[in-house]
C-alpha positions as a Markdown table, in Angstrom:
| # | Residue | x | y | z |
|---|---|---|---|---|
| 1 | Unk | -102.9 | 76.0 | 6.1 |
| 2 | Unk | -101.7 | 79.5 | 5.2 |
| 3 | Unk | -101.1 | 82.0 | 8.1 |
| 4 | Unk | -100.2 | 85.6 | 8.6 |
| 5 | Unk | -98.8 | 87.4 | 5.6 |
| 6 | Unk | -99.2 | 84.2 | 3.5 |
| 7 | Unk | -102.9 | 85.0 | 3.3 |
| 8 | Unk | -102.4 | 88.6 | 2.2 |
| 9 | Unk | -102.6 | 88.8 | -1.6 |
| 10 | Unk | -101.6 | 91.8 | -3.8 |
| 11 | Unk | -104.6 | 91.3 | -6.0 |
| 12 | Unk | -108.1 | 89.8 | -5.6 |
| 13 | Unk | -107.9 | 87.0 | -8.2 |
| 14 | Unk | -107.6 | 83.3 | -7.6 |
| 15 | Unk | -104.0 | 82.7 | -8.7 |
| 16 | Unk | -101.3 | 81.7 | -6.2 |
| 17 | Unk | -99.6 | 84.3 | -4.1 |
| 18 | Unk | -96.2 | 83.8 | -5.9 |
| 19 | Unk | -97.8 | 84.6 | -9.3 |
| 20 | Unk | -99.5 | 87.7 | -7.9 |
| 21 | Unk | -96.3 | 88.9 | -6.3 |
| 22 | Unk | -94.5 | 88.5 | -9.6 |
| 23 | Unk | -97.1 | 90.4 | -11.4 |
| 24 | Unk | -97.1 | 93.2 | -8.8 |
| 25 | Unk | -93.3 | 93.7 | -8.9 |
| 26 | Unk | -93.3 | 93.6 | -12.7 |
| 27 | Unk | -95.8 | 96.4 | -12.6 |
| 28 | Unk | -93.9 | 98.6 | -10.2 |
| 29 | Unk | -90.4 | 97.8 | -11.3 |
| 30 | Unk | -89.8 | 101.2 | -13.1 |
| 31 | Unk | -90.8 | 103.2 | -10.0 |
| 32 | Unk | -89.4 | 100.8 | -7.4 |
| 33 | Unk | -86.0 | 102.5 | -6.6 |
| 34 | Unk | -87.7 | 105.9 | -6.4 |
| 35 | Unk | -90.5 | 104.7 | -4.1 |
| 36 | Unk | -87.9 | 103.0 | -1.8 |
| 37 | Unk | -86.2 | 106.4 | -1.3 |
| 38 | Unk | -89.5 | 108.2 | -0.9 |
| 39 | Unk | -91.1 | 105.7 | 1.5 |
| 40 | Unk | -88.0 | 105.4 | 3.8 |
| 41 | Unk | -87.2 | 109.1 | 3.6 |
| 42 | Unk | -83.8 | 108.0 | 2.3 |
| 43 | Unk | -83.1 | 105.8 | 5.3 |
| 44 | Unk | -83.2 | 102.5 | 3.5 |
| 45 | Unk | -79.4 | 102.6 | 2.6 |
| 46 | Unk | -78.6 | 103.1 | 6.3 |
| 47 | Unk | -80.8 | 100.2 | 7.3 |
| 48 | Unk | -79.2 | 98.0 | 4.6 |
| 49 | Unk | -75.7 | 98.9 | 5.7 |
| 50 | Unk | -76.5 | 98.2 | 9.3 |
| 51 | Unk | -77.9 | 94.8 | 8.4 |
| 52 | Unk | -74.8 | 93.9 | 6.3 |
| 53 | Unk | -72.5 | 94.9 | 9.2 |
| 54 | Unk | -74.4 | 92.7 | 11.5 |
| 55 | Unk | -74.2 | 89.8 | 9.1 |
| 56 | Unk | -70.4 | 90.3 | 8.7 |
| 57 | Unk | -69.9 | 90.3 | 12.4 |
| 58 | Unk | -71.8 | 87.0 | 12.8 |
| 59 | Unk | -70.0 | 85.4 | 9.9 |
| 60 | Unk | -66.6 | 86.5 | 11.0 |
| 61 | Unk | -64.9 | 86.0 | 7.7 |
| 62 | Unk | -65.2 | 87.1 | 4.1 |
| 63 | Unk | -67.7 | 85.0 | 2.2 |
| 64 | Unk | -66.7 | 83.6 | -1.2 |
| 65 | Unk | -70.3 | 82.9 | -2.4 |
| 66 | Unk | -73.4 | 85.0 | -1.5 |
| 67 | Unk | -77.1 | 84.7 | -2.4 |
| 68 | Unk | -79.4 | 87.6 | -2.3 |
| 69 | Unk | -83.0 | 86.3 | -2.3 |
| 70 | Unk | -85.8 | 88.6 | -3.5 |
| 71 | Unk | -83.0 | 90.7 | -5.0 |
| 72 | Unk | -85.3 | 93.1 | -6.9 |
| 73 | Unk | -83.3 | 95.7 | -8.7 |
| 74 | Unk | -80.1 | 94.5 | -7.0 |
| 75 | Unk | -79.7 | 97.2 | -4.3 |
| 76 | Unk | -78.4 | 94.7 | -1.7 |
| 77 | Unk | -76.4 | 92.7 | -4.2 |
| 78 | Unk | -74.4 | 95.7 | -5.4 |
| 79 | Unk | -73.8 | 96.8 | -1.8 |
| 80 | Unk | -72.5 | 93.3 | -1.1 |
| 81 | Unk | -70.2 | 93.5 | -4.1 |
| 82 | Unk | -68.7 | 96.7 | -2.7 |
| 83 | Unk | -68.1 | 95.0 | 0.6 |
| 84 | Unk | -66.8 | 91.8 | -0.8 |
| 85 | Unk | -65.3 | 92.6 | -4.3 |
| 86 | Unk | -64.0 | 89.1 | -4.8 |
| 87 | Unk | -67.1 | 87.2 | -3.9 |
| 88 | Unk | -69.4 | 85.6 | -6.4 |
| 89 | Unk | -72.9 | 86.9 | -5.8 |
| 90 | Unk | -76.2 | 85.5 | -7.1 |
| 91 | Unk | -79.4 | 87.5 | -7.1 |
| 92 | Unk | -82.7 | 85.6 | -7.3 |
| 93 | Unk | -86.1 | 87.1 | -7.8 |
| 94 | Unk | -89.6 | 86.1 | -9.2 |
| 95 | Unk | -89.9 | 89.3 | -11.2 |
| 96 | Unk | -88.2 | 89.5 | -14.6 |
| 97 | Unk | -89.1 | 93.2 | -14.7 |
| 98 | Unk | -87.1 | 93.9 | -11.5 |
| 99 | Unk | -84.2 | 91.8 | -12.7 |
| 100 | Unk | -84.0 | 93.6 | -16.0 |
| 101 | Unk | -83.2 | 96.8 | -14.1 |
| 102 | Unk | -80.6 | 94.9 | -11.9 |
| 103 | Unk | -78.9 | 93.6 | -15.1 |
| 104 | Unk | -78.8 | 97.2 | -16.6 |
| 105 | Unk | -77.1 | 98.4 | -13.4 |
| 106 | Unk | -74.7 | 95.5 | -13.6 |
| 107 | Unk | -73.6 | 96.5 | -17.1 |
| 108 | Unk | -72.4 | 99.8 | -15.7 |
| 109 | Unk | -69.7 | 98.0 | -13.7 |
| 110 | Unk | -66.3 | 97.3 | -15.2 |
| 111 | Unk | -66.4 | 94.2 | -17.4 |
| 112 | Unk | -64.1 | 92.3 | -15.0 |
| 113 | Unk | -66.6 | 92.8 | -12.2 |
| 114 | Unk | -69.8 | 92.0 | -14.1 |
| 115 | Unk | -68.9 | 88.3 | -14.2 |
| 116 | Unk | -69.0 | 88.2 | -10.4 |
| 117 | Unk | -72.7 | 89.0 | -10.3 |
| 118 | Unk | -75.5 | 86.9 | -11.7 |
| 119 | Unk | -79.1 | 87.8 | -11.6 |
| 120 | Unk | -81.6 | 85.0 | -12.4 |
| 121 | Unk | -85.3 | 84.6 | -12.3 |
| 122 | Unk | -86.5 | 81.9 | -10.0 |
| 123 | Unk | -88.8 | 80.9 | -7.1 |
| 124 | Unk | -87.3 | 81.2 | -3.6 |
| 125 | Unk | -89.4 | 78.3 | -2.5 |
| 126 | Unk | -87.7 | 75.9 | -5.1 |
| 127 | Unk | -84.3 | 77.3 | -5.7 |
| 128 | Unk | -82.1 | 75.9 | -8.5 |
| 129 | Unk | -79.0 | 75.7 | -6.4 |
| 130 | Unk | -77.0 | 72.8 | -5.0 |
| 131 | Unk | -77.1 | 72.1 | -1.3 |
| 132 | Unk | -74.4 | 73.9 | 0.8 |
| 133 | Unk | -73.7 | 76.4 | -2.0 |
| 134 | Unk | -73.4 | 79.8 | -0.1 |
| 135 | Unk | -71.6 | 81.3 | 2.8 |
| 136 | Unk | -74.1 | 84.2 | 3.3 |
| 137 | Unk | -77.7 | 84.6 | 2.3 |
| 138 | Unk | -79.5 | 88.0 | 2.5 |
| 139 | Unk | -83.2 | 88.9 | 2.0 |
| 140 | Unk | -84.3 | 92.5 | 2.1 |
| 141 | Unk | -88.0 | 93.2 | 2.5 |
| 142 | Unk | -88.9 | 89.9 | 0.8 |
| 143 | Unk | -89.9 | 87.2 | 3.3 |
| 144 | Unk | -93.4 | 88.6 | 4.0 |
| 145 | Unk | -94.0 | 88.0 | 0.2 |
| 146 | Unk | -93.3 | 84.3 | 0.4 |
| 147 | Unk | -96.2 | 82.1 | -0.3 |
| 148 | Unk | -94.9 | 79.7 | 2.4 |
| 149 | Unk | -92.5 | 81.3 | 4.9 |
| 150 | Unk | -91.3 | 78.1 | 6.5 |
| 151 | Unk | -90.6 | 76.6 | 3.1 |
| 152 | Unk | -88.7 | 79.6 | 2.1 |
| 153 | Unk | -86.5 | 79.4 | 5.2 |
| 154 | Unk | -86.0 | 75.7 | 4.7 |
| 155 | Unk | -84.8 | 76.3 | 1.2 |
| 156 | Unk | -82.3 | 78.9 | 2.4 |
| 157 | Unk | -81.1 | 76.5 | 5.0 |
| 158 | Unk | -80.6 | 73.9 | 2.4 |
| 159 | Unk | -78.4 | 76.0 | 0.1 |
| 160 | Unk | -76.4 | 77.6 | 3.0 |
| 161 | Unk | -73.1 | 76.1 | 4.0 |
| 162 | Unk | -72.6 | 74.8 | 7.5 |
| 163 | Unk | -71.4 | 77.8 | 9.6 |
| 164 | Unk | -73.0 | 80.2 | 7.1 |
| 165 | Unk | -75.2 | 83.1 | 8.0 |
| 166 | Unk | -78.7 | 84.3 | 6.9 |
| 167 | Unk | -79.6 | 87.9 | 7.3 |
| 168 | Unk | -83.1 | 89.2 | 6.8 |
| 169 | Unk | -84.2 | 92.9 | 6.7 |
| 170 | Unk | -87.9 | 93.3 | 7.1 |
| 171 | Unk | -90.4 | 96.1 | 7.7 |
| 172 | Unk | -92.2 | 95.9 | 11.1 |
| 173 | Unk | -94.6 | 97.8 | 13.3 |
| 174 | Unk | -93.4 | 99.9 | 16.2 |
| 175 | Unk | -94.4 | 98.6 | 19.6 |
| 176 | Unk | -94.8 | 101.9 | 21.4 |
| 177 | Unk | -98.2 | 103.5 | 20.9 |
| 178 | Unk | -97.1 | 107.0 | 19.8 |
| 179 | Unk | -94.7 | 105.8 | 17.0 |
| 180 | Unk | -97.3 | 103.2 | 16.0 |
| 181 | Unk | -100.0 | 105.9 | 15.5 |
| 182 | Unk | -97.6 | 107.9 | 13.2 |
| 183 | Unk | -96.5 | 104.7 | 11.4 |
| 184 | Unk | -100.1 | 103.7 | 10.6 |
| 185 | Unk | -101.0 | 107.1 | 9.4 |
| 186 | Unk | -98.0 | 107.1 | 7.1 |
| 187 | Unk | -98.2 | 103.5 | 5.8 |
| 188 | Unk | -102.0 | 103.3 | 5.5 |
| 189 | Unk | -102.5 | 106.9 | 4.2 |
| 190 | Unk | -99.6 | 108.6 | 2.6 |
| 191 | Unk | -97.7 | 105.7 | 1.1 |
| 192 | Unk | -100.6 | 104.2 | -0.8 |
| 193 | Unk | -101.4 | 107.6 | -2.3 |
| 194 | Unk | -97.8 | 108.2 | -3.3 |
| 195 | Unk | -97.5 | 104.7 | -4.7 |
| 196 | Unk | -100.6 | 105.1 | -6.8 |
| 197 | Unk | -99.3 | 108.3 | -8.3 |
| 198 | Unk | -95.7 | 107.2 | -8.9 |
| 199 | Unk | -96.1 | 103.5 | -9.8 |
| 200 | Unk | -99.6 | 103.6 | -11.4 |
| 201 | Unk | -100.5 | 100.4 | -9.5 |
| 202 | Unk | -103.4 | 101.1 | -7.1 |
| 203 | Unk | -103.0 | 97.9 | -5.1 |
| 204 | Unk | -99.2 | 97.5 | -4.6 |
| 205 | Unk | -98.7 | 100.0 | -1.8 |
| 206 | Unk | -101.9 | 99.1 | 0.0 |
| 207 | Unk | -100.7 | 95.5 | 0.0 |
| 208 | Unk | -97.5 | 96.8 | 1.6 |
| 209 | Unk | -98.9 | 97.8 | 4.9 |
| 210 | Unk | -101.3 | 94.9 | 4.9 |
| 211 | Unk | -98.5 | 92.4 | 4.5 |
| 212 | Unk | -96.3 | 94.1 | 7.1 |
| 213 | Unk | -99.0 | 94.1 | 9.7 |
| 214 | Unk | -99.8 | 90.4 | 9.1 |
| 215 | Unk | -96.2 | 89.1 | 9.0 |
| 216 | Unk | -94.6 | 87.5 | 12.1 |
| 217 | Unk | -92.3 | 90.0 | 13.8 |
| 218 | Unk | -89.3 | 90.0 | 16.2 |
| 219 | Unk | -89.5 | 86.9 | 18.5 |
| 220 | Unk | -92.3 | 85.3 | 16.3 |
| 221 | Unk | -90.0 | 85.5 | 13.3 |
| 222 | Unk | -87.0 | 84.1 | 15.0 |
| 223 | Unk | -89.1 | 81.3 | 16.3 |
| 224 | Unk | -90.0 | 80.3 | 12.8 |
| 225 | Unk | -86.4 | 80.6 | 11.7 |
| 226 | Unk | -85.5 | 78.2 | 14.6 |
| 227 | Unk | -88.3 | 75.8 | 13.7 |
| 228 | Unk | -87.0 | 75.8 | 10.1 |
| 229 | Unk | -83.6 | 74.5 | 11.3 |
| 230 | Unk | -81.5 | 77.6 | 11.9 |
| 231 | Unk | -79.5 | 78.1 | 15.1 |
| 232 | Unk | -79.0 | 81.1 | 17.3 |
| 233 | Unk | -81.6 | 83.3 | 15.6 |
| 234 | Unk | -81.6 | 86.9 | 16.8 |
| 235 | Unk | -83.4 | 90.1 | 16.0 |
| 236 | Unk | -82.8 | 93.8 | 16.4 |
| 237 | Unk | -85.3 | 96.5 | 15.7 |
| 238 | Unk | -84.1 | 99.9 | 14.6 |
| 239 | Unk | -85.6 | 103.1 | 16.1 |
| 240 | Unk | -88.6 | 103.6 | 16.0 |
| 241 | Unk | -89.2 | 99.9 | 15.3 |
| 242 | Unk | -90.3 | 100.2 | 11.7 |
| 243 | Unk | -87.5 | 98.0 | 10.5 |
| 244 | Unk | -86.2 | 94.8 | 12.1 |
| 245 | Unk | -83.0 | 92.8 | 11.2 |
| 246 | Unk | -82.9 | 89.1 | 11.8 |
| 247 | Unk | -79.7 | 86.9 | 11.7 |
| 248 | Unk | -79.2 | 83.2 | 12.2 |
| 249 | Unk | -76.6 | 80.6 | 11.4 |
| 250 | Unk | -76.6 | 77.1 | 9.9 |
| 251 | Unk | -75.1 | 74.6 | 12.4 |
| 252 | Unk | -72.0 | 72.7 | 11.6 |
| 253 | Unk | -73.7 | 69.3 | 12.0 |
């Protein structure tokens, strides 16, 4: 039985959520990077860098292999490459439209670095990777789009090496009433209008706030991570609570 954000669909047709999410991101791919900057008021890079520092602290060593799930246009993957220039990084996403932009960005790197990054189309619920393949897995603003959240976490656990770390950045609702009022006015009012103008997709940025509000947050999210087999799941919300970072580890046994 679907629950929470799993029931929130980008479009009103009868296709599975994964197919609708793929269609939505193909549609908004050309405007995606611009909308990220507009929606976050330029803060998304600071949130990303904070999350990656937290992941590095938990891992305690340089990873040799990294997976960025729901990689989109590759923002997190390229940040990881700058942090760990010798690591092999795989970016996975449902949307070929988003991946096309990531690959274009990759071609701007020196040829010797391009071979360290690989962007492939695929389903995060059925990943085409061997067990115990990665030291670090990241997901930025992607888990609320999963058709089955627990299955997504179980797949990440499967391909993560023992002792490895998963780091999830996700949008969340503030818990204090005054920031929450401002947040709702912004996400329910201004962002859908801007998204409709910039991306041309009238549903994509209404789906955004609907899926955020329906997704498990903070302790509820770490509980699902724990139920999926991760150990020592932790969360930290950034002021004013509109973004939350989750980290957990895969046990050695």
